[in-house]
Rosetta silent file (secondary structure, phi, psi, omega in degrees, C-alpha in Angstrom):
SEQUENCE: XXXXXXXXXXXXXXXXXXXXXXXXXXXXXXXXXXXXXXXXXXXXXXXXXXXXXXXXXXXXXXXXXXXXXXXXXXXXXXXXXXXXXXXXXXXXXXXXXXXXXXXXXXXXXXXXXXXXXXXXXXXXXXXXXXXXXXXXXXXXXXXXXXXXXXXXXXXXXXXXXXXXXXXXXXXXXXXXXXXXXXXXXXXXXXXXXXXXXXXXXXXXXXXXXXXXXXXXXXXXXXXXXXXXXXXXXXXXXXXXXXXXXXXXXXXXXXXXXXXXXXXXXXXXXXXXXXXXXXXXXXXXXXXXXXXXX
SCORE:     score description
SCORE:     0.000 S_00000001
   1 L     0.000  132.224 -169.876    2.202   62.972  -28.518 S_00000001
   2 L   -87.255  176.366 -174.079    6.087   62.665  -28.324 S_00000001
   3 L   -37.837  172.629  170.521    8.117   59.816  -27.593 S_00000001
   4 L  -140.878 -165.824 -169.950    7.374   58.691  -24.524 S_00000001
   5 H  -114.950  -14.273  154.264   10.102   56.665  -21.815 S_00000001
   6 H   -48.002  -41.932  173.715    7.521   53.443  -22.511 S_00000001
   7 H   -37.425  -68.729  161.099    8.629   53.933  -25.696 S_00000001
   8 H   -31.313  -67.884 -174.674   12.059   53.704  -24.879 S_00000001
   9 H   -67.135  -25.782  164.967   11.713   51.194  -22.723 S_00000001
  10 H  -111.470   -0.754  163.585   10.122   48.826  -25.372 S_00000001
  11 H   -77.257  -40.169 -161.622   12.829   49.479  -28.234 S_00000001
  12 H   -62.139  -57.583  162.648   15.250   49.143  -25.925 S_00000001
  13 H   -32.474  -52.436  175.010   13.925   45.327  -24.907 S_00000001
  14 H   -59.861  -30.091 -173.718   13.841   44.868  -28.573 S_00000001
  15 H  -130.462    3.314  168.150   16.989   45.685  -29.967 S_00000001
  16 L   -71.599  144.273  164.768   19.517   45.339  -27.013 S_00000001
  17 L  -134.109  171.360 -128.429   21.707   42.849  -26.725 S_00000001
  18 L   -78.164  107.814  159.819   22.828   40.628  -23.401 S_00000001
  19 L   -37.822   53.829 -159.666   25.583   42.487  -21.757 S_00000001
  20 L   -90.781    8.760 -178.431   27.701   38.936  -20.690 S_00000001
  21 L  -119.244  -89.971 -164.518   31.053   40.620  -19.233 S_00000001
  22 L    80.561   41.217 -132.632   29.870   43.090  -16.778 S_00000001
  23 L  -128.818  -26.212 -150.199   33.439   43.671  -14.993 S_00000001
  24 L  -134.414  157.144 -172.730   32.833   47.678  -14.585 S_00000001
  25 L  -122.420   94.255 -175.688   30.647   49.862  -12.840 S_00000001
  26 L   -92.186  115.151  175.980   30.044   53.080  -14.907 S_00000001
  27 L  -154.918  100.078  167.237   28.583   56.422  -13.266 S_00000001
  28 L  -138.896  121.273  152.691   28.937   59.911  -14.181 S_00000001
  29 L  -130.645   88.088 -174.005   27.272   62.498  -13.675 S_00000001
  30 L   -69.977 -178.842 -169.965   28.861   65.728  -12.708 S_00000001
  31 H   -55.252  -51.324 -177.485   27.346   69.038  -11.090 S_00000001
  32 H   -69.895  -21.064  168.053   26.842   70.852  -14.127 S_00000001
  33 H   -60.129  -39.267  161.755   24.930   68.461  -15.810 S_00000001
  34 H   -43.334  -48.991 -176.732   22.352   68.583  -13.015 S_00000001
  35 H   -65.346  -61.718 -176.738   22.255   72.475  -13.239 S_00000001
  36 H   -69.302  -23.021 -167.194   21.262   72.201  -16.841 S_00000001
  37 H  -100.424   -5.826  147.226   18.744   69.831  -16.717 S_00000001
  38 H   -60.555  -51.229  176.741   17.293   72.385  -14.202 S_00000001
  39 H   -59.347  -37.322  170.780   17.591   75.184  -16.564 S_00000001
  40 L   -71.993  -21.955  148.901   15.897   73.306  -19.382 S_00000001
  41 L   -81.154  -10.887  179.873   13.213   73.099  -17.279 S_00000001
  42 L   -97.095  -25.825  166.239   12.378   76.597  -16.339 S_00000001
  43 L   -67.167   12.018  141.743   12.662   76.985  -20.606 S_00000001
  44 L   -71.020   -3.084  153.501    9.953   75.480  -21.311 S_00000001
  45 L   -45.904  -52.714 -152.996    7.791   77.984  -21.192 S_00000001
  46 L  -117.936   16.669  173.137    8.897   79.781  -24.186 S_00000001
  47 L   -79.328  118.085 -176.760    9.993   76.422  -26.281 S_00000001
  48 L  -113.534    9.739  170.979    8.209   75.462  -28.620 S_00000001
  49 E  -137.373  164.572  159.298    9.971   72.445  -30.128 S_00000001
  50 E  -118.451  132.278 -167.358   12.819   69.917  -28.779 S_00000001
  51 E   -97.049  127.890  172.894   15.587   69.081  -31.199 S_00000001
  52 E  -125.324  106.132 -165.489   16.785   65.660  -29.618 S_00000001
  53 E   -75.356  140.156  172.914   19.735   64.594  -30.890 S_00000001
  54 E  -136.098  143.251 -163.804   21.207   60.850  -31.026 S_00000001
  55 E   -89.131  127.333  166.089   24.406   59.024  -32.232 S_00000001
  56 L   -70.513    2.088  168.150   23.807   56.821  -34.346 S_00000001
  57 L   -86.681  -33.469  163.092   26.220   54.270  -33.211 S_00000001
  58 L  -173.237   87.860  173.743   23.789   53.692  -30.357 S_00000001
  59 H   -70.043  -57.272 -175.848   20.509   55.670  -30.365 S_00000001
  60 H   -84.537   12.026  154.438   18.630   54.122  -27.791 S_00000001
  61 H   -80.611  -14.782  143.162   21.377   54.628  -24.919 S_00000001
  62 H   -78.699    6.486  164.288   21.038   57.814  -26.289 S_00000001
  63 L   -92.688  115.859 -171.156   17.718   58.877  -25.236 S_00000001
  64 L   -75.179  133.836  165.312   18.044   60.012  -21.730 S_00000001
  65 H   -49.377  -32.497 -154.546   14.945   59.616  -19.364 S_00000001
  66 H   -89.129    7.091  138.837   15.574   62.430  -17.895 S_00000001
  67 H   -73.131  -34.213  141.444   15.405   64.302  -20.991 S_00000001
  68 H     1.775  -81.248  175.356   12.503   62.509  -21.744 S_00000001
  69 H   -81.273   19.928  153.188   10.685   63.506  -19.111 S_00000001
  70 H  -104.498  -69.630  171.325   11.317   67.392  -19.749 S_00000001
  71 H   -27.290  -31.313 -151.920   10.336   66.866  -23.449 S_00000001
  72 L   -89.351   39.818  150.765    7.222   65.141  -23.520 S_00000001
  73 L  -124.392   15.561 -127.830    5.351   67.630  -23.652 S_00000001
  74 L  -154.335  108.964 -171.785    6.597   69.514  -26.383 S_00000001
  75 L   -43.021  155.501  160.861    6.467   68.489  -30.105 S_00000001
  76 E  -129.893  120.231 -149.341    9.639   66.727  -30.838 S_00000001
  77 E  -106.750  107.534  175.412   12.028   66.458  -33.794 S_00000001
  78 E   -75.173  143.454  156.189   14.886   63.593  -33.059 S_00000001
  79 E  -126.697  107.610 -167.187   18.066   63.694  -34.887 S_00000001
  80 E   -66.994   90.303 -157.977   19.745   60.735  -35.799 S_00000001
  81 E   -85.192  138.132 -179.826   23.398   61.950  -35.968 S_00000001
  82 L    67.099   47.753  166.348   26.654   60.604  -37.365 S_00000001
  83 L  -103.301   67.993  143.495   25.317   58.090  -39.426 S_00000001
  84 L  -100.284  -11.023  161.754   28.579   57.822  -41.497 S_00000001
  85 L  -112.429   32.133  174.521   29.511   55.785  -38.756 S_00000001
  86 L  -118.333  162.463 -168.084   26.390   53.741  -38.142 S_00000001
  87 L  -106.034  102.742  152.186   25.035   50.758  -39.737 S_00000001
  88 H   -16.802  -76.412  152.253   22.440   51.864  -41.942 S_00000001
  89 H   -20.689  -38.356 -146.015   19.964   48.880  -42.116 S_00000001
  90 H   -99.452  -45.145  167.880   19.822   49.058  -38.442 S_00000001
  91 H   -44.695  -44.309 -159.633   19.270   53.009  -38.378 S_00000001
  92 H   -73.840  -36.378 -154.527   16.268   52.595  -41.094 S_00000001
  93 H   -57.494  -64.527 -159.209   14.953   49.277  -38.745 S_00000001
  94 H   -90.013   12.278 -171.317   14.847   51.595  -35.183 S_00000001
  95 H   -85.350  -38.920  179.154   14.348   55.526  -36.601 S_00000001
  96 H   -26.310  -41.996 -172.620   10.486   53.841  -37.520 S_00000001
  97 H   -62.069  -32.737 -164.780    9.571   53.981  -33.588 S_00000001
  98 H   -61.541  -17.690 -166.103   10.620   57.660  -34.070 S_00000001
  99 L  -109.645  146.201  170.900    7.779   59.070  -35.923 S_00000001
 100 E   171.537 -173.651 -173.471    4.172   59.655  -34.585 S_00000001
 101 L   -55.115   97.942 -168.382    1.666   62.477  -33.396 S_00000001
 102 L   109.300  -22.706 -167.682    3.920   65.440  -32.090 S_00000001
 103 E  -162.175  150.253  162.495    7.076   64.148  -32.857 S_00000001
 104 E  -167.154 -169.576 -146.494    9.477   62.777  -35.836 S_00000001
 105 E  -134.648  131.628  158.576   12.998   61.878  -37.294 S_00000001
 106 E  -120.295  129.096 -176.956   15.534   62.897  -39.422 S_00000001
 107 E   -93.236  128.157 -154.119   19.092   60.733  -40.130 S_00000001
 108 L  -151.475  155.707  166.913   21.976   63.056  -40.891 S_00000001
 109 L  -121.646  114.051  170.009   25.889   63.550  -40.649 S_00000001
 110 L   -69.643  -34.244  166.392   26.423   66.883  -39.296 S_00000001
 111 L   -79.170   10.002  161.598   29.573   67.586  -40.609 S_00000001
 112 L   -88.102  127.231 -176.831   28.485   67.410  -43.945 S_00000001
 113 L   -32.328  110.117  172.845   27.825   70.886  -45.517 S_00000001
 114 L    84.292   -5.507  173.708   24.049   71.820  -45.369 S_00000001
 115 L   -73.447   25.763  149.841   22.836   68.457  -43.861 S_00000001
 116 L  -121.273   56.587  178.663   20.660   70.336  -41.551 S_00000001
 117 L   -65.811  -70.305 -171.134   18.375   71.913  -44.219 S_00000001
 118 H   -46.146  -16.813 -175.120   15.709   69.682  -43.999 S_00000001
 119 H   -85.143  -23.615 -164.995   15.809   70.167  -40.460 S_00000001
 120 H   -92.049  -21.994  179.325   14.590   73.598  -40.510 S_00000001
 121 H  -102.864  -17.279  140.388   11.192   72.529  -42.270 S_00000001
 122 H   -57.481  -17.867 -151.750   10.736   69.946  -40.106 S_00000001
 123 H   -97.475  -37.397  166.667   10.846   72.186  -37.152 S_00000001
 124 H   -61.554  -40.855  152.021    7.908   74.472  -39.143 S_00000001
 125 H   -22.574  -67.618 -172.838    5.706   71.195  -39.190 S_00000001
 126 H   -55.798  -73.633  179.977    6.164   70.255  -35.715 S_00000001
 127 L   -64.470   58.251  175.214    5.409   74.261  -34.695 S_00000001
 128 L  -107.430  -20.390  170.774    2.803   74.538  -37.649 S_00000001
 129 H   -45.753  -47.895 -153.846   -0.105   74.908  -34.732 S_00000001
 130 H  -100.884  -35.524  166.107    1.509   78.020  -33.619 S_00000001
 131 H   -64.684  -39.240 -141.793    2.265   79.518  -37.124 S_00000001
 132 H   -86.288  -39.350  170.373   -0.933   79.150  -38.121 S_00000001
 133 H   -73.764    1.946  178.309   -2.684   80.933  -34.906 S_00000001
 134 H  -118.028  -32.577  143.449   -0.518   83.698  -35.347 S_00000001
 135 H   -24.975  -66.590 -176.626   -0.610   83.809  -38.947 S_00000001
 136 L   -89.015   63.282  121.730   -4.629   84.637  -38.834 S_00000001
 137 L   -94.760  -25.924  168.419   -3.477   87.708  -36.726 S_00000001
 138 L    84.979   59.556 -166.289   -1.610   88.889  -39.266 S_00000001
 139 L  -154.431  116.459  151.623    2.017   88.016  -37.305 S_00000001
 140 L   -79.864   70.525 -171.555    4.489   86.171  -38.103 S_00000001
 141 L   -29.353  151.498  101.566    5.957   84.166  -34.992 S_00000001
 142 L     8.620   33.258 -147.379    8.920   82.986  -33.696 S_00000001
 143 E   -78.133  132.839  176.314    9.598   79.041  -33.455 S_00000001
 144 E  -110.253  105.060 -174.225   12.069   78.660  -30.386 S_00000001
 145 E   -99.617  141.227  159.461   13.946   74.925  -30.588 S_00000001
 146 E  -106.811  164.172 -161.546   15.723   73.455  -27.828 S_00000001
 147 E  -143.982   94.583 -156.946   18.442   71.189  -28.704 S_00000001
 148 E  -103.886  166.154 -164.129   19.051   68.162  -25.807 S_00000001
 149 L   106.184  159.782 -171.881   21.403   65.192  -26.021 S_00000001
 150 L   -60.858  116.504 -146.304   23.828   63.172  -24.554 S_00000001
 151 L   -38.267  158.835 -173.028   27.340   64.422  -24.355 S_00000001
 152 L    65.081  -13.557  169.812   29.327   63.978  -27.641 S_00000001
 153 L   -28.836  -49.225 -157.299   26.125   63.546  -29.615 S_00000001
 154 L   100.330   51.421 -167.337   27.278   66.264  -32.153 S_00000001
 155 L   -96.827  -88.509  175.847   24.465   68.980  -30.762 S_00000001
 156 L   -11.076  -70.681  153.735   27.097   71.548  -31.421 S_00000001
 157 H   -33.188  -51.300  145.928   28.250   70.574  -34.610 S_00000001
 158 H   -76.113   33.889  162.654   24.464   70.751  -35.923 S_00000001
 159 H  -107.429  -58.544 -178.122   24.079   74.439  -34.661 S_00000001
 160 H   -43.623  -32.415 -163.199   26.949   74.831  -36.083 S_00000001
 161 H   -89.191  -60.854 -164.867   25.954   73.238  -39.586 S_00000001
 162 H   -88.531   -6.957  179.144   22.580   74.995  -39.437 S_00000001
 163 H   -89.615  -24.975 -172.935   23.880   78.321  -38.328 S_00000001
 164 L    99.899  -12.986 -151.727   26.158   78.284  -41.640 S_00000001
 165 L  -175.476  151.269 -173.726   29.062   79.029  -39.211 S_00000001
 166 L   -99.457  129.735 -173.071   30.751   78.280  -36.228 S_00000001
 167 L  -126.875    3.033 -179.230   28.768   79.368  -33.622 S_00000001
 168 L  -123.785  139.498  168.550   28.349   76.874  -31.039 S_00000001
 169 L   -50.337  162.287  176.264   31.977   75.166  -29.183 S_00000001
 170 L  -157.754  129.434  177.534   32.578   71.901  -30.508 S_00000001
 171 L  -123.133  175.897  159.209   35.053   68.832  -29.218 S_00000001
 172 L  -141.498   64.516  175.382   35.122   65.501  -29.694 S_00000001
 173 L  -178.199  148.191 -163.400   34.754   64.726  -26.210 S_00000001
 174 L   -52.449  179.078  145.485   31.964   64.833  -23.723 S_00000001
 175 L    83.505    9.302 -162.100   31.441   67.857  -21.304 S_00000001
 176 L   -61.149  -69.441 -167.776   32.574   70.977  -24.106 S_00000001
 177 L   -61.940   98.509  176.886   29.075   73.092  -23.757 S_00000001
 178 L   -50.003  -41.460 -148.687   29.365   74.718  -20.554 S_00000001
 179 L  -179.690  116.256 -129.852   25.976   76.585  -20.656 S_00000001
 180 L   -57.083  177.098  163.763   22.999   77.277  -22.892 S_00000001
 181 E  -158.121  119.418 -170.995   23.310   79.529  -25.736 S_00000001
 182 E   -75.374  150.354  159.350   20.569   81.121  -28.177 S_00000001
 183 E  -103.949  141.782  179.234   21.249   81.027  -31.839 S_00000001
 184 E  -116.715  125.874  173.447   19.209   83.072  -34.597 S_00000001
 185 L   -75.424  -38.170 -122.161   18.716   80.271  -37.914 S_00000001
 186 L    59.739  176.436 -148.163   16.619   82.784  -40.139 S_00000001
 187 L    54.785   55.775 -176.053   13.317   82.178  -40.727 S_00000001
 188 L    39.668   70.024  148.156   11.871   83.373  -37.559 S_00000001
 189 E  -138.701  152.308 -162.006   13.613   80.326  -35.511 S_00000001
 190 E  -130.734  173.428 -176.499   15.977   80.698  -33.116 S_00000001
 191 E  -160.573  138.437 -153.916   17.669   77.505  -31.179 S_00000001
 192 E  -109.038  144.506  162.259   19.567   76.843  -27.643 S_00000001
 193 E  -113.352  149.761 -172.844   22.351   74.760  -27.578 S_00000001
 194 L  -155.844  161.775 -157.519   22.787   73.135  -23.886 S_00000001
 195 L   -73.905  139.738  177.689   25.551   71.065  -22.186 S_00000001
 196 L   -58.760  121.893  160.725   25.155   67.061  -22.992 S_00000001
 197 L  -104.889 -175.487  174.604   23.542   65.203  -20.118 S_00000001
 198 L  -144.061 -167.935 -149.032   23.188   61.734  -19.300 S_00000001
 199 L   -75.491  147.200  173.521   21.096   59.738  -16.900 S_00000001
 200 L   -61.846  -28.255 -175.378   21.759   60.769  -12.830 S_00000001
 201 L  -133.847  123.615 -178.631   21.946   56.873  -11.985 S_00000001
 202 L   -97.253   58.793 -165.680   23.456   54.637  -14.999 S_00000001
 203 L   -73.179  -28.391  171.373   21.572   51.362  -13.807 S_00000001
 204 L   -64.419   64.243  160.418   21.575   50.063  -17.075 S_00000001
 205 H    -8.651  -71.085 -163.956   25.374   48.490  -17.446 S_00000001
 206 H   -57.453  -37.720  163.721   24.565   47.681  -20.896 S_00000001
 207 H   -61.847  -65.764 -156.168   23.885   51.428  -21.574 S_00000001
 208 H   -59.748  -30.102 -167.384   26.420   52.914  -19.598 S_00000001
 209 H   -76.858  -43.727  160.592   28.953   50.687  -21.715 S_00000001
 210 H   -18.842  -78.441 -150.978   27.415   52.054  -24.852 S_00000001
 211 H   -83.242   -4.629  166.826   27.753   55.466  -24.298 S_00000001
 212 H   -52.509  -55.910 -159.397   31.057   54.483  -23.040 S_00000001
 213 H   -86.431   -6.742  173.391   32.285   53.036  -26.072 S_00000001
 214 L  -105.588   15.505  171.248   30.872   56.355  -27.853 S_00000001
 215 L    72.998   45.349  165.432   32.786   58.960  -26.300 S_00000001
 216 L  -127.603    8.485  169.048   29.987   60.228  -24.376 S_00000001
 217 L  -110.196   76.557 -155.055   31.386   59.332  -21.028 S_00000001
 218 L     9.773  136.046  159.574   34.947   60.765  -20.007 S_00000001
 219 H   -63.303  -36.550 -175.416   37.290   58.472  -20.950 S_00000001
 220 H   -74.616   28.999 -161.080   39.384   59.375  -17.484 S_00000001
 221 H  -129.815    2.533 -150.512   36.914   58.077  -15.737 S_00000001
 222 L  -121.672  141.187  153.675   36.246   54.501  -17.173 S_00000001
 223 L   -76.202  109.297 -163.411   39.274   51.755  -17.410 S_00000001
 224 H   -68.532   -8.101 -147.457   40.299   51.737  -20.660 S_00000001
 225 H  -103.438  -57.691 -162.709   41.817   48.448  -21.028 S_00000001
 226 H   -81.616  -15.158  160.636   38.624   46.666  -20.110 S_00000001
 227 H   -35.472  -70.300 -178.864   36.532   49.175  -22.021 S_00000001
 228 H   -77.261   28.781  166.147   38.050   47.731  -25.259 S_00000001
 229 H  -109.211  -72.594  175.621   37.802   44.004  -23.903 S_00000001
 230 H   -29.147  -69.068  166.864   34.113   45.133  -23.687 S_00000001
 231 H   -29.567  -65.110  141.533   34.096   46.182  -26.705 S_00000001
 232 H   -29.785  -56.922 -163.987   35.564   43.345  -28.592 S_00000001
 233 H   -63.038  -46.014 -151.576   33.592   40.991  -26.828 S_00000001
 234 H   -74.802  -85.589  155.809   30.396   43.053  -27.824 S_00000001
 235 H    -9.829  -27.929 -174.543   31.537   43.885  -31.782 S_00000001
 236 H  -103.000  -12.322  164.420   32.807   39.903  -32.337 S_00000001
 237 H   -61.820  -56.030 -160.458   29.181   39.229  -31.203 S_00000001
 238 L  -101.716  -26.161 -150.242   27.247   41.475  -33.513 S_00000001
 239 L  -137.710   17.857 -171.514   29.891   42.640  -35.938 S_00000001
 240 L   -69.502   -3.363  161.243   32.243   39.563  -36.227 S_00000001
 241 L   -83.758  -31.011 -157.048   33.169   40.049  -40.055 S_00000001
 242 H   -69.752  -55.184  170.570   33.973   43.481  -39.594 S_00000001
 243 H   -27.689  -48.541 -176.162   35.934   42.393  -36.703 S_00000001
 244 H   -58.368  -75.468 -170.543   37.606   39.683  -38.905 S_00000001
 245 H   -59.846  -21.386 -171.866   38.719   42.278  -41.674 S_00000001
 246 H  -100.447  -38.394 -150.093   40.219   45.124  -39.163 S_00000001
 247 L  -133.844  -90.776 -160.417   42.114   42.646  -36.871 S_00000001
 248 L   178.816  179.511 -161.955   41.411   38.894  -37.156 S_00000001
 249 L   -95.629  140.607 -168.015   38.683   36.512  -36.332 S_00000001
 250 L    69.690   25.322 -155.249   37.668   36.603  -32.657 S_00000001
 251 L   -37.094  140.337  168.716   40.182   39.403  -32.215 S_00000001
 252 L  -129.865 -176.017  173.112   41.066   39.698  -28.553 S_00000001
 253 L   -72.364  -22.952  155.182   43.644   42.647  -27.078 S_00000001
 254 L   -31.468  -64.451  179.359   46.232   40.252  -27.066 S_00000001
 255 H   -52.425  -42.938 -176.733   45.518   39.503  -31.017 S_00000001
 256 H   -88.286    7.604 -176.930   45.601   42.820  -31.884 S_00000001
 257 H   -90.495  -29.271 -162.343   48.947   44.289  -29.915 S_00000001
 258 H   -64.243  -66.390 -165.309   50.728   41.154  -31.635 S_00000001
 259 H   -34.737  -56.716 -165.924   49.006   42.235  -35.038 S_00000001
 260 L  -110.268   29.005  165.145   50.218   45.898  -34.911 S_00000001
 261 L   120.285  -42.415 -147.077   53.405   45.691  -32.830 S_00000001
 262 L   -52.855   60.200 -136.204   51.891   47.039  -29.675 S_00000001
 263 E  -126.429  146.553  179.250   54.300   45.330  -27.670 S_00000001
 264 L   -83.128 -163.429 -170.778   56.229   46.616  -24.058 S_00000001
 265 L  -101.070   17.172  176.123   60.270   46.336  -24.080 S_00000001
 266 L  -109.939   -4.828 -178.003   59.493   43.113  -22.334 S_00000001
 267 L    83.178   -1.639  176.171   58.139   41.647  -25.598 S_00000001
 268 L   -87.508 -168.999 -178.112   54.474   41.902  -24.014 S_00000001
 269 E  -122.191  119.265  168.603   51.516   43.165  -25.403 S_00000001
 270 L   -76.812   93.171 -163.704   50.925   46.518  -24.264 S_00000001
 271 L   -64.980  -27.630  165.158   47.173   46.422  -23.402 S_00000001
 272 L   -66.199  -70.063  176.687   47.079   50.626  -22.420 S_00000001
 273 H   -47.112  -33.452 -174.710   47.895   50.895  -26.198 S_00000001
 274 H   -68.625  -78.309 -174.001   46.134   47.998  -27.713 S_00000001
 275 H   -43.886  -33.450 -173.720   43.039   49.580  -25.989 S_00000001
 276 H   -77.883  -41.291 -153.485   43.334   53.280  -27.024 S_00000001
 277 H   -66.024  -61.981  174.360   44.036   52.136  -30.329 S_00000001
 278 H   -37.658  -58.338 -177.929   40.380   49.958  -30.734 S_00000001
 279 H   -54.262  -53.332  170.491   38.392   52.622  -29.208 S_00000001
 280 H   -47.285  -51.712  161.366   39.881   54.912  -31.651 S_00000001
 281 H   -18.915  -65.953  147.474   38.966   52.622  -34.451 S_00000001
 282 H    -9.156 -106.660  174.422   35.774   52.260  -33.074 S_00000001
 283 H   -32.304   -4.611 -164.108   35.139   56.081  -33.070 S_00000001
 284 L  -134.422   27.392 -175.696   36.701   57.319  -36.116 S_00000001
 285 L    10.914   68.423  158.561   34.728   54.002  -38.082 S_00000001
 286 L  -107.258   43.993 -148.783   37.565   52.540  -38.904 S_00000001
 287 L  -132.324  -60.449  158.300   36.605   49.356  -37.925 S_00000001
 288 L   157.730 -164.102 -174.926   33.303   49.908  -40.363 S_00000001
 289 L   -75.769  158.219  177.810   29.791   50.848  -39.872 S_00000001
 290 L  -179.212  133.184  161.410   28.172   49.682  -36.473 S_00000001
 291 L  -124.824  129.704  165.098   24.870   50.450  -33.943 S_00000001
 292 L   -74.125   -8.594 -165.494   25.027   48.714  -30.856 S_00000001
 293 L  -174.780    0.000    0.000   21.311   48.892  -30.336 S_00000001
């Protein structure tokens, strides 16, 4: 039985932590995302696994209900993505929820050469019911993967990675994948890449800044200034050596425009700059490894 949104719902209690600034109201969900999470529903007919990919900088704001609830009926193989920027301990601690009857986990960097091998023989496991009845027929089947996650995951980048070549678009920013597209792996499996979605209603603050702070929400749509004020605040909680070592201890945007210059022609700290510059940090782990949750 795959994951389930109970599931969810009790990691998330477990490993979240208390959201105390709460200044922004974060909601996006445009038209096409809607559209897709229609289309992934009339494919389920002929699917027979779901690849559900999650950033490892904060896997459980990436599991969407509403992906959820199209999966869970459907063996499922999660992929815990980008953990060259994730904190490791904390990856091995929450992938454990991940495994069970129907469904399991693999931790990966996609842009590393061949780190979706292993992925292909998971995906024969999951679908081994289906080899097996078609096997004593004397036929050798088809496994059809769908491949779900939240924008910016890196869903592309593993097609790409497992295709050998690039064959799926790829940014490093939400919204790239317009519209599904089949892929042939070899080995009789073939796999859809589909547009990132997120949740319709973002009730969860505490999420929405998460996927915020991971590039899976437009940046033009969020105020950046307080984003990385968020950010800080959240990082000098959980992460306050790293914090120490990139900037200073208890770093605010102030500390760090001083630190690196970032200053207006007024001698001020330019906080539009200050701010792109953290999130970038953030994102490109130069700050060091870190999961929010």
């Amino acid at each position: 039985m795959p994951f389930k949104l109970a599931n969810l719902q009790e990691i998330t209690k477990k490993y979240k932590t208390k959201n105390k600034r709460g200044k922004m109201k974060i909601n996006w969900f445009p038209g096409h995302m809607s559209k897709a999470l229609n289309e992934m529903k009339k494919m389920l007919k002929i699917i027979d696994v779901v690849i559900y990919v999650l950033d490892s900088r904060a896997p459980i704001s990436s599991v969407n209900p509403s992906l959820n609830k199209i999966s869970e009926n459907k063996p499922v193989l999660y992929v815990f993505n980008k953990t060259d920027l994730a904190d490791e301990a904390k990856i091995a601690s929450i992938s454990k929820s991940f495994k069970g009857e129907g469904f399991d986990y693999v931790c990966l960097n996609s842009t590393m050469s061949g780190a979706g091998k292993i992925i292909k023989q998971k995906l024969k496991t999951l679908a081994n019911a289906k080899i097996q009845k078609y096997l004593a027929k004397g036929v050798k089947t088809t496994i059809r993967a769908l491949v779900v996650g939240v924008p910016n995951s890196g869903k592309s980048t593993l097609i790409n990675n497992l295709c050998g070549k690039a064959k799926a678009i790829t940014g490093d920013r939400p919204g790239v994948t317009k519209q599904n597209l089949w892929l042939p792996l070899g080995d009789n499996i073939e796999i859809c890449d589909t547009p990132g979605t997120l949740y319709p209603n973002l009730v969860d603050q505490e999420i929405a800044l998460n996927l915020a702070f991971i590039g899976s929400i437009k940046d033009m749509i969020v105020d950046q200034v307080e984003l990385a004020e968020a950010l800080l605040g959240r990082l000098n909680a959980l992460y306050p050596q790293l914090i120490t070592n990139r900037y200073c201890q208890n770093a605010t945007l102030e500390d760090v425009a001083k630190k690196r210059g970032y200053l207006t022609h007024g001698s001020l700290p330019d906080y539009e700059r200050t701010a792109q510059a953290i999130i970038d940090d953030f994102r490109k782990g130069r700050i060091g490894k870190i999961t929010l949750d």
